[in-house]
């Protein structure tokens, strides 16, 4: 069985990655021997650049968890990461050839397995890449899976995704993923800090999201986030802010079915718009 690649958003080229290596669940073996010296050097340079930017911009939990990721000077072996990750939170990472469809993605998360793209960007894409690569997934996403509360939230999101698929509400739930797991901010002593992987793995957006006066920073409200469109090809125009991971976990405990029904009867909100009732968070 050959699984088909998937595309989210708009792209002028087909998805990258060899999907012939993938099984029915879209996972594959990490072909570690295929990494070149240049690939390892790209990972090393990306890691060094982002690590230097973290103080004062990344949340405390991320900074505390990052050393558990392991090697900085090369692409880590997934089995080495899993030895530490399974002890910390009961999660493991699995290799995938690239973006995967919603149901396999949700199923993996619900079973505490995080899909990590196993290829890395080219040197020409050092500053910007359209699709997530191994650096984005490991540095941005996997680091916080060492935090048990956040790890539980990601599993709950996967379980909720399977329900949302049955209810035809994946678009609404995907916006929550975007505005929390990918581009979330958290209020901490000293000001807002980043916890979303899309921010933490971007040298430009990390500083912009936390310090720029341009974007809206809005206290997270589930219905508001599920109605809000987002940008896939530029810095975000609005970010949603939580008080703690415990708060985020508690907010997502109830059944979302009534919430989906309400949101489907309401209009979308533009990515840069403010609404009456929005609680803006000052830097």
PDB file of N, CA and C in Angstrom, residues 71-166:
ATOM      1  N   UNK A  71      21.268  15.967  21.762  1.00  0.00           N
ATOM      2  CA  UNK A  71      22.344  16.488  20.924  1.00  0.00           C
ATOM      3  C   UNK A  71      22.002  17.841  20.316  1.00  0.00           C
ATOM      4  N   UNK A  72      22.995  18.744  20.376  1.00  0.00           N
ATOM      5  CA  UNK A  72      22.868  20.062  19.742  1.00  0.00           C
ATOM      6  C   UNK A  72      23.652  20.132  18.434  1.00  0.00           C
ATOM      7  N   UNK A  73      24.691  19.334  18.329  1.00  0.00           N
ATOM      8  CA  UNK A  73      25.627  19.454  17.212  1.00  0.00           C
ATOM      9  C   UNK A  73      25.326  18.522  16.054  1.00  0.00           C
ATOM     10  N   UNK A  74      24.244  17.797  16.144  1.00  0.00           N
ATOM     11  CA  UNK A  74      23.842  16.876  15.081  1.00  0.00           C
ATOM     12  C   UNK A  74      22.349  16.613  15.214  1.00  0.00           C
ATOM     13  N   UNK A  75      21.754  16.035  14.176  1.00  0.00           N
ATOM     14  CA  UNK A  75      20.358  15.621  14.255  1.00  0.00           C
ATOM     15  C   UNK A  75      20.267  14.448  15.230  1.00  0.00           C
ATOM     16  N   UNK A  76      19.451  14.531  16.254  1.00  0.00           N
ATOM     17  CA  UNK A  76      19.382  13.431  17.218  1.00  0.00           C
ATOM     18  C   UNK A  76      18.786  12.166  16.602  1.00  0.00           C
ATOM     19  N   UNK A  77      19.221  11.038  17.132  1.00  0.00           N
ATOM     20  CA  UNK A  77      18.563   9.775  16.804  1.00  0.00           C
ATOM     21  C   UNK A  77      17.258   9.710  17.585  1.00  0.00           C
ATOM     22  N   UNK A  78      16.179   9.368  16.909  1.00  0.00           N
ATOM     23  CA  UNK A  78      14.874   9.381  17.561  1.00  0.00           C
ATOM     24  C   UNK A  78      14.813   8.407  18.734  1.00  0.00           C
ATOM     25  N   UNK A  79      15.486   7.263  18.604  1.00  0.00           N
ATOM     26  CA  UNK A  79      15.424   6.296  19.702  1.00  0.00           C
ATOM     27  C   UNK A  79      16.107   6.836  20.959  1.00  0.00           C
ATOM     28  N   UNK A  80      17.124   7.689  20.783  1.00  0.00           N
ATOM     29  CA  UNK A  80      17.783   8.286  21.942  1.00  0.00           C
ATOM     30  C   UNK A  80      16.858   9.284  22.632  1.00  0.00           C
ATOM     31  N   UNK A  81      16.148  10.087  21.839  1.00  0.00           N
ATOM     32  CA  UNK A  81      15.179  11.020  22.411  1.00  0.00           C
ATOM     33  C   UNK A  81      14.089  10.249  23.151  1.00  0.00           C
ATOM     34  N   UNK A  82      13.628   9.155  22.566  1.00  0.00           N
ATOM     35  CA  UNK A  82      12.527   8.394  23.167  1.00  0.00           C
ATOM     36  C   UNK A  82      12.886   7.784  24.512  1.00  0.00           C
ATOM     37  N   UNK A  83      14.145   7.443  24.703  1.00  0.00           N
ATOM     38  CA  UNK A  83      14.542   6.896  26.008  1.00  0.00           C
ATOM     39  C   UNK A  83      14.259   7.897  27.116  1.00  0.00           C
ATOM     40  N   UNK A  84      14.537   9.162  26.861  1.00  0.00           N
ATOM     41  CA  UNK A  84      14.308  10.203  27.872  1.00  0.00           C
ATOM     42  C   UNK A  84      12.849  10.635  27.897  1.00  0.00           C
ATOM     43  N   UNK A  85      12.238  10.752  26.723  1.00  0.00           N
ATOM     44  CA  UNK A  85      10.874  11.265  26.642  1.00  0.00           C
ATOM     45  C   UNK A  85       9.874  10.317  27.284  1.00  0.00           C
ATOM     46  N   UNK A  86      10.039   9.034  27.067  1.00  0.00           N
ATOM     47  CA  UNK A  86       9.087   8.070  27.642  1.00  0.00           C
ATOM     48  C   UNK A  86       9.150   8.093  29.165  1.00  0.00           C
ATOM     49  N   UNK A  87      10.335   8.308  29.720  1.00  0.00           N
ATOM     50  CA  UNK A  87      10.454   8.394  31.184  1.00  0.00           C
ATOM     51  C   UNK A  87       9.817   9.671  31.716  1.00  0.00           C
ATOM     52  N   UNK A  88       9.935  10.757  30.966  1.00  0.00           N
ATOM     53  CA  UNK A  88       9.454  12.053  31.441  1.00  0.00           C
ATOM     54  C   UNK A  88       7.941  12.184  31.371  1.00  0.00           C
ATOM     55  N   UNK A  89       7.332  11.711  30.267  1.00  0.00           N
ATOM     56  CA  UNK A  89       5.900  11.978  30.079  1.00  0.00           C
ATOM     57  C   UNK A  89       5.121  10.834  29.445  1.00  0.00           C
ATOM     58  N   UNK A  90       5.781   9.720  29.153  1.00  0.00           N
ATOM     59  CA  UNK A  90       5.070   8.607  28.534  1.00  0.00           C
ATOM     60  C   UNK A  90       4.838   8.775  27.046  1.00  0.00           C
ATOM     61  N   UNK A  91       5.499   9.753  26.419  1.00  0.00           N
ATOM     62  CA  UNK A  91       5.380   9.972  24.982  1.00  0.00           C
ATOM     63  C   UNK A  91       6.536   9.324  24.245  1.00  0.00           C
ATOM     64  N   UNK A  92       6.372   9.192  22.921  1.00  0.00           N
ATOM     65  CA  UNK A  92       7.468   8.829  22.041  1.00  0.00           C
ATOM     66  C   UNK A  92       7.299   9.581  20.733  1.00  0.00           C
ATOM     67  N   UNK A  93       8.399   9.733  20.014  1.00  0.00           N
ATOM     68  CA  UNK A  93       8.320  10.346  18.694  1.00  0.00           C
ATOM     69  C   UNK A  93       8.451   9.254  17.638  1.00  0.00           C
ATOM     70  N   UNK A  94       7.763   9.472  16.520  1.00  0.00           N
ATOM     71  CA  UNK A  94       7.823   8.540  15.399  1.00  0.00           C
ATOM     72  C   UNK A  94       8.143   9.331  14.144  1.00  0.00           C
ATOM     73  N   UNK A  95       8.906   8.749  13.244  1.00  0.00           N
ATOM     74  CA  UNK A  95       9.279   9.424  12.011  1.00  0.00           C
ATOM     75  C   UNK A  95       8.146   9.361  10.999  1.00  0.00           C
ATOM     76  N   UNK A  96       7.966  10.450  10.253  1.00  0.00           N
ATOM     77  CA  UNK A  96       7.029  10.504   9.125  1.00  0.00           C
ATOM     78  C   UNK A  96       7.752  11.194   7.965  1.00  0.00           C
ATOM     79  N   UNK A  97       7.314  10.942   6.728  1.00  0.00           N
ATOM     80  CA  UNK A  97       7.994  11.540   5.578  1.00  0.00           C
ATOM     81  C   UNK A  97       7.631  12.989   5.306  1.00  0.00           C
ATOM     82  N   UNK A  98       6.661  13.525   6.024  1.00  0.00           N
ATOM     83  CA  UNK A  98       6.207  14.892   5.819  1.00  0.00           C
ATOM     84  C   UNK A  98       4.845  15.076   6.451  1.00  0.00           C
ATOM     85  N   UNK A  99       4.086  16.043   5.965  1.00  0.00           N
ATOM     86  CA  UNK A  99       2.738  16.280   6.474  1.00  0.00           C
ATOM     87  C   UNK A  99       1.869  15.043   6.261  1.00  0.00           C
ATOM     88  N   UNK A 100       0.994  14.775   7.211  1.00  0.00           N
ATOM     89  CA  UNK A 100       0.123  13.609   7.116  1.00  0.00           C
ATOM     90  C   UNK A 100      -1.330  14.026   7.307  1.00  0.00           C
ATOM     91  N   UNK A 101      -2.290  13.214   6.850  1.00  0.00           N
ATOM     92  CA  UNK A 101      -3.708  13.587   6.965  1.00  0.00           C
ATOM     93  C   UNK A 101      -4.177  13.687   8.417  1.00  0.00           C
ATOM     94  N   UNK A 102      -5.340  14.293   8.577  1.00  0.00           N
ATOM     95  CA  UNK A 102      -5.852  14.595   9.914  1.00  0.00           C
ATOM     96  C   UNK A 102      -6.055  13.358  10.781  1.00  0.00           C
ATOM     97  N   UNK A 103      -6.740  12.337  10.261  1.00  0.00           N
ATOM     98  CA  UNK A 103      -7.069  11.187  11.109  1.00  0.00           C
ATOM     99  C   UNK A 103      -5.816  10.446  11.571  1.00  0.00           C
ATOM    100  N   UNK A 104      -4.854  10.115  10.699  1.00  0.00           N
ATOM    101  CA  UNK A 104      -3.626   9.512  11.214  1.00  0.00           C
ATOM    102  C   UNK A 104      -2.886  10.412  12.206  1.00  0.00           C
ATOM    103  N   UNK A 105      -2.919  11.717  11.962  1.00  0.00           N
ATOM    104  CA  UNK A 105      -2.261  12.653  12.872  1.00  0.00           C
ATOM    105  C   UNK A 105      -2.930  12.626  14.243  1.00  0.00           C
ATOM    106  N   UNK A 106      -4.246  12.762  14.266  1.00  0.00           N
ATOM    107  CA  UNK A 106      -4.971  12.725  15.540  1.00  0.00           C
ATOM    108  C   UNK A 106      -4.770  11.389  16.259  1.00  0.00           C
ATOM    109  N   UNK A 107      -4.774  10.304  15.510  1.00  0.00           N
ATOM    110  CA  UNK A 107      -4.634   8.977  16.104  1.00  0.00           C
ATOM    111  C   UNK A 107      -3.283   8.825  16.796  1.00  0.00           C
ATOM    112  N   UNK A 108      -2.237   9.308  16.145  1.00  0.00           N
ATOM    113  CA  UNK A 108      -0.917   9.243  16.765  1.00  0.00           C
ATOM    114  C   UNK A 108      -0.884  10.062  18.057  1.00  0.00           C
ATOM    115  N   UNK A 109      -1.392  11.294  18.009  1.00  0.00           N
ATOM    116  CA  UNK A 109      -1.387  12.126  19.217  1.00  0.00           C
ATOM    117  C   UNK A 109      -2.195  11.485  20.340  1.00  0.00           C
ATOM    118  N   UNK A 110      -3.346  10.933  20.008  1.00  0.00           N
ATOM    119  CA  UNK A 110      -4.195  10.312  21.031  1.00  0.00           C
ATOM    120  C   UNK A 110      -3.497   9.141  21.709  1.00  0.00           C
ATOM    121  N   UNK A 111      -2.531   8.547  21.023  1.00  0.00           N
ATOM    122  CA  UNK A 111      -1.769   7.426  21.572  1.00  0.00           C
ATOM    123  C   UNK A 111      -0.383   7.855  22.056  1.00  0.00           C
ATOM    124  N   UNK A 112      -0.229   9.149  22.295  1.00  0.00           N
ATOM    125  CA  UNK A 112       1.000   9.726  22.843  1.00  0.00           C
ATOM    126  C   UNK A 112       2.205   9.421  21.949  1.00  0.00           C
ATOM    127  N   UNK A 113       1.990   9.576  20.644  1.00  0.00           N
ATOM    128  CA  UNK A 113       3.055   9.451  19.661  1.00  0.00           C
ATOM    129  C   UNK A 113       3.074  10.726  18.827  1.00  0.00           C
ATOM    130  N   UNK A 114       4.220  11.403  18.787  1.00  0.00           N
ATOM    131  CA  UNK A 114       4.287  12.655  18.040  1.00  0.00           C
ATOM    132  C   UNK A 114       5.019  12.422  16.732  1.00  0.00           C
ATOM    133  N   UNK A 115       4.371  12.750  15.587  1.00  0.00           N
ATOM    134  CA  UNK A 115       5.015  12.548  14.295  1.00  0.00           C
ATOM    135  C   UNK A 115       6.057  13.632  14.007  1.00  0.00           C
ATOM    136  N   UNK A 116       7.256  13.206  13.699  1.00  0.00           N
ATOM    137  CA  UNK A 116       8.360  14.131  13.419  1.00  0.00           C
ATOM    138  C   UNK A 116       8.852  13.897  11.994  1.00  0.00           C
ATOM    139  N   UNK A 117       8.787  14.924  11.173  1.00  0.00           N
ATOM    140  CA  UNK A 117       9.340  14.851   9.825  1.00  0.00           C
ATOM    141  C   UNK A 117      10.837  14.555   9.926  1.00  0.00           C
ATOM    142  N   UNK A 118      11.313  13.584   9.153  1.00  0.00           N
ATOM    143  CA  UNK A 118      12.703  13.173   9.370  1.00  0.00           C
ATOM    144  C   UNK A 118      13.719  13.831   8.434  1.00  0.00           C
ATOM    145  N   UNK A 119      13.262  14.667   7.484  1.00  0.00           N
ATOM    146  CA  UNK A 119      14.236  15.364   6.646  1.00  0.00           C
ATOM    147  C   UNK A 119      14.431  16.796   7.152  1.00  0.00           C
ATOM    148  N   UNK A 120      15.547  17.402   6.724  1.00  0.00           N
ATOM    149  CA  UNK A 120      15.860  18.761   7.162  1.00  0.00           C
ATOM    150  C   UNK A 120      15.964  19.686   5.953  1.00  0.00           C
ATOM    151  N   UNK A 121      15.676  20.932   6.177  1.00  0.00           N
ATOM    152  CA  UNK A 121      15.689  21.959   5.130  1.00  0.00           C
ATOM    153  C   UNK A 121      17.074  22.079   4.474  1.00  0.00           C
ATOM    154  N   UNK A 122      17.096  22.666   3.305  1.00  0.00           N
ATOM    155  CA  UNK A 122      18.353  22.936   2.621  1.00  0.00           C
ATOM    156  C   UNK A 122      18.983  24.207   3.190  1.00  0.00           C
ATOM    157  N   UNK A 123      20.273  24.412   2.967  1.00  0.00           N
ATOM    158  CA  UNK A 123      20.896  25.663   3.436  1.00  0.00           C
ATOM    159  C   UNK A 123      20.212  26.908   2.868  1.00  0.00           C
ATOM    160  N   UNK A 124      19.661  26.812   1.667  1.00  0.00           N
ATOM    161  CA  UNK A 124      18.967  27.957   1.065  1.00  0.00           C
ATOM    162  C   UNK A 124      17.675  28.300   1.804  1.00  0.00           C
ATOM    163  N   UNK A 125      17.149  27.339   2.572  1.00  0.00           N
ATOM    164  CA  UNK A 125      15.917  27.558   3.333  1.00  0.00           C
ATOM    165  C   UNK A 125      16.203  27.822   4.809  1.00  0.00           C
ATOM    166  N   UNK A 126      17.426  28.184   5.116  1.00  0.00           N
ATOM    167  CA  UNK A 126      17.832  28.308   6.511  1.00  0.00           C
ATOM    168  C   UNK A 126      16.919  29.235   7.298  1.00  0.00           C
ATOM    169  N   UNK A 127      16.531  30.355   6.713  1.00  0.00           N
ATOM    170  CA  UNK A 127      15.733  31.348   7.431  1.00  0.00           C
ATOM    171  C   UNK A 127      14.232  31.124   7.335  1.00  0.00           C
ATOM    172  N   UNK A 128      13.786  30.384   6.320  1.00  0.00           N
ATOM    173  CA  UNK A 128      12.346  30.187   6.180  1.00  0.00           C
ATOM    174  C   UNK A 128      12.086  28.917   5.378  1.00  0.00           C
ATOM    175  N   UNK A 129      11.167  28.120   5.874  1.00  0.00           N
ATOM    176  CA  UNK A 129      10.759  26.908   5.167  1.00  0.00           C
ATOM    177  C   UNK A 129       9.240  26.805   5.213  1.00  0.00           C
ATOM    178  N   UNK A 130       8.639  26.372   4.127  1.00  0.00           N
ATOM    179  CA  UNK A 130       7.177  26.313   4.046  1.00  0.00           C
ATOM    180  C   UNK A 130       6.631  25.191   4.922  1.00  0.00           C
ATOM    181  N   UNK A 131       7.214  24.001   4.813  1.00  0.00           N
ATOM    182  CA  UNK A 131       6.718  22.837   5.539  1.00  0.00           C
ATOM    183  C   UNK A 131       7.566  22.594   6.790  1.00  0.00           C
ATOM    184  N   UNK A 132       7.005  21.949   7.801  1.00  0.00           N
ATOM    185  CA  UNK A 132       7.808  21.610   8.986  1.00  0.00           C
ATOM    186  C   UNK A 132       8.856  20.566   8.654  1.00  0.00           C
ATOM    187  N   UNK A 133      10.082  20.772   9.183  1.00  0.00           N
ATOM    188  CA  UNK A 133      11.145  19.796   8.995  1.00  0.00           C
ATOM    189  C   UNK A 133      11.552  19.238  10.353  1.00  0.00           C
ATOM    190  N   UNK A 134      12.629  18.454  10.378  1.00  0.00           N
ATOM    191  CA  UNK A 134      13.017  17.797  11.621  1.00  0.00           C
ATOM    192  C   UNK A 134      13.419  18.813  12.690  1.00  0.00           C
ATOM    193  N   UNK A 135      13.995  19.943  12.293  1.00  0.00           N
ATOM    194  CA  UNK A 135      14.350  20.936  13.304  1.00  0.00           C
ATOM    195  C   UNK A 135      13.102  21.562  13.917  1.00  0.00           C
ATOM    196  N   UNK A 136      12.165  21.995  13.084  1.00  0.00           N
ATOM    197  CA  UNK A 136      10.928  22.575  13.613  1.00  0.00           C
ATOM    198  C   UNK A 136      10.236  21.603  14.563  1.00  0.00           C
ATOM    199  N   UNK A 137      10.116  20.351  14.151  1.00  0.00           N
ATOM    200  CA  UNK A 137       9.368  19.388  14.960  1.00  0.00           C
ATOM    201  C   UNK A 137      10.079  19.044  16.265  1.00  0.00           C
ATOM    202  N   UNK A 138      11.391  18.809  16.193  1.00  0.00           N
ATOM    203  CA  UNK A 138      12.117  18.438  17.406  1.00  0.00           C
ATOM    204  C   UNK A 138      12.278  19.630  18.347  1.00  0.00           C
ATOM    205  N   UNK A 139      12.883  20.701  17.859  1.00  0.00           N
ATOM    206  CA  UNK A 139      13.159  21.851  18.713  1.00  0.00           C
ATOM    207  C   UNK A 139      11.855  22.503  19.161  1.00  0.00           C
ATOM    208  N   UNK A 140      10.948  22.744  18.224  1.00  0.00           N
ATOM    209  CA  UNK A 140       9.730  23.482  18.546  1.00  0.00           C
ATOM    210  C   UNK A 140       8.702  22.692  19.309  1.00  0.00           C
ATOM    211  N   UNK A 141       8.440  21.451  18.867  1.00  0.00           N
ATOM    212  CA  UNK A 141       7.341  20.664  19.445  1.00  0.00           C
ATOM    213  C   UNK A 141       7.779  19.696  20.543  1.00  0.00           C
ATOM    214  N   UNK A 142       8.798  18.904  20.256  1.00  0.00           N
ATOM    215  CA  UNK A 142       9.112  17.787  21.150  1.00  0.00           C
ATOM    216  C   UNK A 142       9.656  18.264  22.480  1.00  0.00           C
ATOM    217  N   UNK A 143      10.352  19.382  22.489  1.00  0.00           N
ATOM    218  CA  UNK A 143      10.923  19.866  23.752  1.00  0.00           C
ATOM    219  C   UNK A 143       9.869  19.978  24.844  1.00  0.00           C
ATOM    220  N   UNK A 144       8.707  20.579  24.520  1.00  0.00           N
ATOM    221  CA  UNK A 144       7.675  20.768  25.549  1.00  0.00           C
ATOM    222  C   UNK A 144       6.925  19.490  25.887  1.00  0.00           C
ATOM    223  N   UNK A 145       7.089  18.434  25.087  1.00  0.00           N
ATOM    224  CA  UNK A 145       6.469  17.160  25.456  1.00  0.00           C
ATOM    225  C   UNK A 145       7.152  16.541  26.665  1.00  0.00           C
ATOM    226  N   UNK A 146       8.299  17.087  27.055  1.00  0.00           N
ATOM    227  CA  UNK A 146       8.925  16.658  28.311  1.00  0.00           C
ATOM    228  C   UNK A 146       8.199  17.258  29.525  1.00  0.00           C
ATOM    229  N   UNK A 147       7.338  18.253  29.298  1.00  0.00           N
ATOM    230  CA  UNK A 147       6.534  18.834  30.374  1.00  0.00           C
ATOM    231  C   UNK A 147       5.245  18.033  30.499  1.00  0.00           C
ATOM    232  N   UNK A 148       4.991  17.355  31.615  1.00  0.00           N
ATOM    233  CA  UNK A 148       3.841  16.440  31.701  1.00  0.00           C
ATOM    234  C   UNK A 148       2.491  17.099  31.458  1.00  0.00           C
ATOM    235  N   UNK A 149       2.284  18.317  31.920  1.00  0.00           N
ATOM    236  CA  UNK A 149       0.979  18.970  31.747  1.00  0.00           C
ATOM    237  C   UNK A 149       0.752  19.305  30.274  1.00  0.00           C
ATOM    238  N   UNK A 150       1.747  19.882  29.628  1.00  0.00           N
ATOM    239  CA  UNK A 150       1.594  20.200  28.218  1.00  0.00           C
ATOM    240  C   UNK A 150       1.460  18.924  27.397  1.00  0.00           C
ATOM    241  N   UNK A 151       2.198  17.894  27.763  1.00  0.00           N
ATOM    242  CA  UNK A 151       2.099  16.618  27.053  1.00  0.00           C
ATOM    243  C   UNK A 151       0.687  16.052  27.146  1.00  0.00           C
ATOM    244  N   UNK A 152       0.055  16.190  28.316  1.00  0.00           N
ATOM    245  CA  UNK A 152      -1.327  15.724  28.472  1.00  0.00           C
ATOM    246  C   UNK A 152      -2.280  16.537  27.599  1.00  0.00           C
ATOM    247  N   UNK A 153      -2.009  17.832  27.464  1.00  0.00           N
ATOM    248  CA  UNK A 153      -2.857  18.664  26.607  1.00  0.00           C
ATOM    249  C   UNK A 153      -2.779  18.204  25.157  1.00  0.00           C
ATOM    250  N   UNK A 154      -1.590  17.886  24.678  1.00  0.00           N
ATOM    251  CA  UNK A 154      -1.439  17.462  23.289  1.00  0.00           C
ATOM    252  C   UNK A 154      -2.162  16.132  23.054  1.00  0.00           C
ATOM    253  N   UNK A 155      -2.103  15.221  24.025  1.00  0.00           N
ATOM    254  CA  UNK A 155      -2.858  13.977  23.877  1.00  0.00           C
ATOM    255  C   UNK A 155      -4.359  14.259  23.843  1.00  0.00           C
ATOM    256  N   UNK A 156      -4.812  15.132  24.715  1.00  0.00           N
ATOM    257  CA  UNK A 156      -6.237  15.483  24.734  1.00  0.00           C
ATOM    258  C   UNK A 156      -6.637  16.111  23.407  1.00  0.00           C
ATOM    259  N   UNK A 157      -5.761  16.902  22.821  1.00  0.00           N
ATOM    260  CA  UNK A 157      -6.064  17.487  21.518  1.00  0.00           C
ATOM    261  C   UNK A 157      -6.248  16.385  20.478  1.00  0.00           C
ATOM    262  N   UNK A 158      -5.393  15.378  20.493  1.00  0.00           N
ATOM    263  CA  UNK A 158      -5.533  14.277  19.553  1.00  0.00           C
ATOM    264  C   UNK A 158      -6.843  13.543  19.712  1.00  0.00           C
ATOM    265  N   UNK A 159      -7.229  13.276  20.946  1.00  0.00           N
ATOM    266  CA  UNK A 159      -8.508  12.610  21.201  1.00  0.00           C
ATOM    267  C   UNK A 159      -9.662  13.475  20.714  1.00  0.00           C
ATOM    268  N   UNK A 160      -9.555  14.778  20.972  1.00  0.00           N
ATOM    269  CA  UNK A 160     -10.598  15.693  20.514  1.00  0.00           C
ATOM    270  C   UNK A 160     -10.642  15.799  19.006  1.00  0.00           C
ATOM    271  N   UNK A 161      -9.478  15.649  18.356  1.00  0.00           N
ATOM    272  CA  UNK A 161      -9.443  15.704  16.907  1.00  0.00           C
ATOM    273  C   UNK A 161     -10.212  14.567  16.257  1.00  0.00           C
ATOM    274  N   UNK A 162     -10.116  13.382  16.835  1.00  0.00           N
ATOM    275  CA  UNK A 162     -10.866  12.242  16.297  1.00  0.00           C
ATOM    276  C   UNK A 162     -12.368  12.490  16.415  1.00  0.00           C
ATOM    277  N   UNK A 163     -12.800  13.090  17.526  1.00  0.00           N
ATOM    278  CA  UNK A 163     -14.218  13.427  17.686  1.00  0.00           C
ATOM    279  C   UNK A 163     -14.627  14.528  16.714  1.00  0.00           C
ATOM    280  N   UNK A 164     -13.758  15.524  16.563  1.00  0.00           N
ATOM    281  CA  UNK A 164     -14.065  16.636  15.649  1.00  0.00           C
ATOM    282  C   UNK A 164     -14.206  16.137  14.219  1.00  0.00           C
ATOM    283  N   UNK A 165     -13.411  15.154  13.836  1.00  0.00           N
ATOM    284  CA  UNK A 165     -13.510  14.601  12.484  1.00  0.00           C
ATOM    285  C   UNK A 165     -14.884  13.985  12.263  1.00  0.00           C
ATOM    286  N   UNK A 166     -15.394  13.290  13.264  1.00  0.00           N
ATOM    287  CA  UNK A 166     -16.717  12.670  13.152  1.00  0.00           C
ATOM    288  C   UNK A 166     -17.814  13.718  13.082  1.00  0.00           C
TER     289      UNK A 166
END
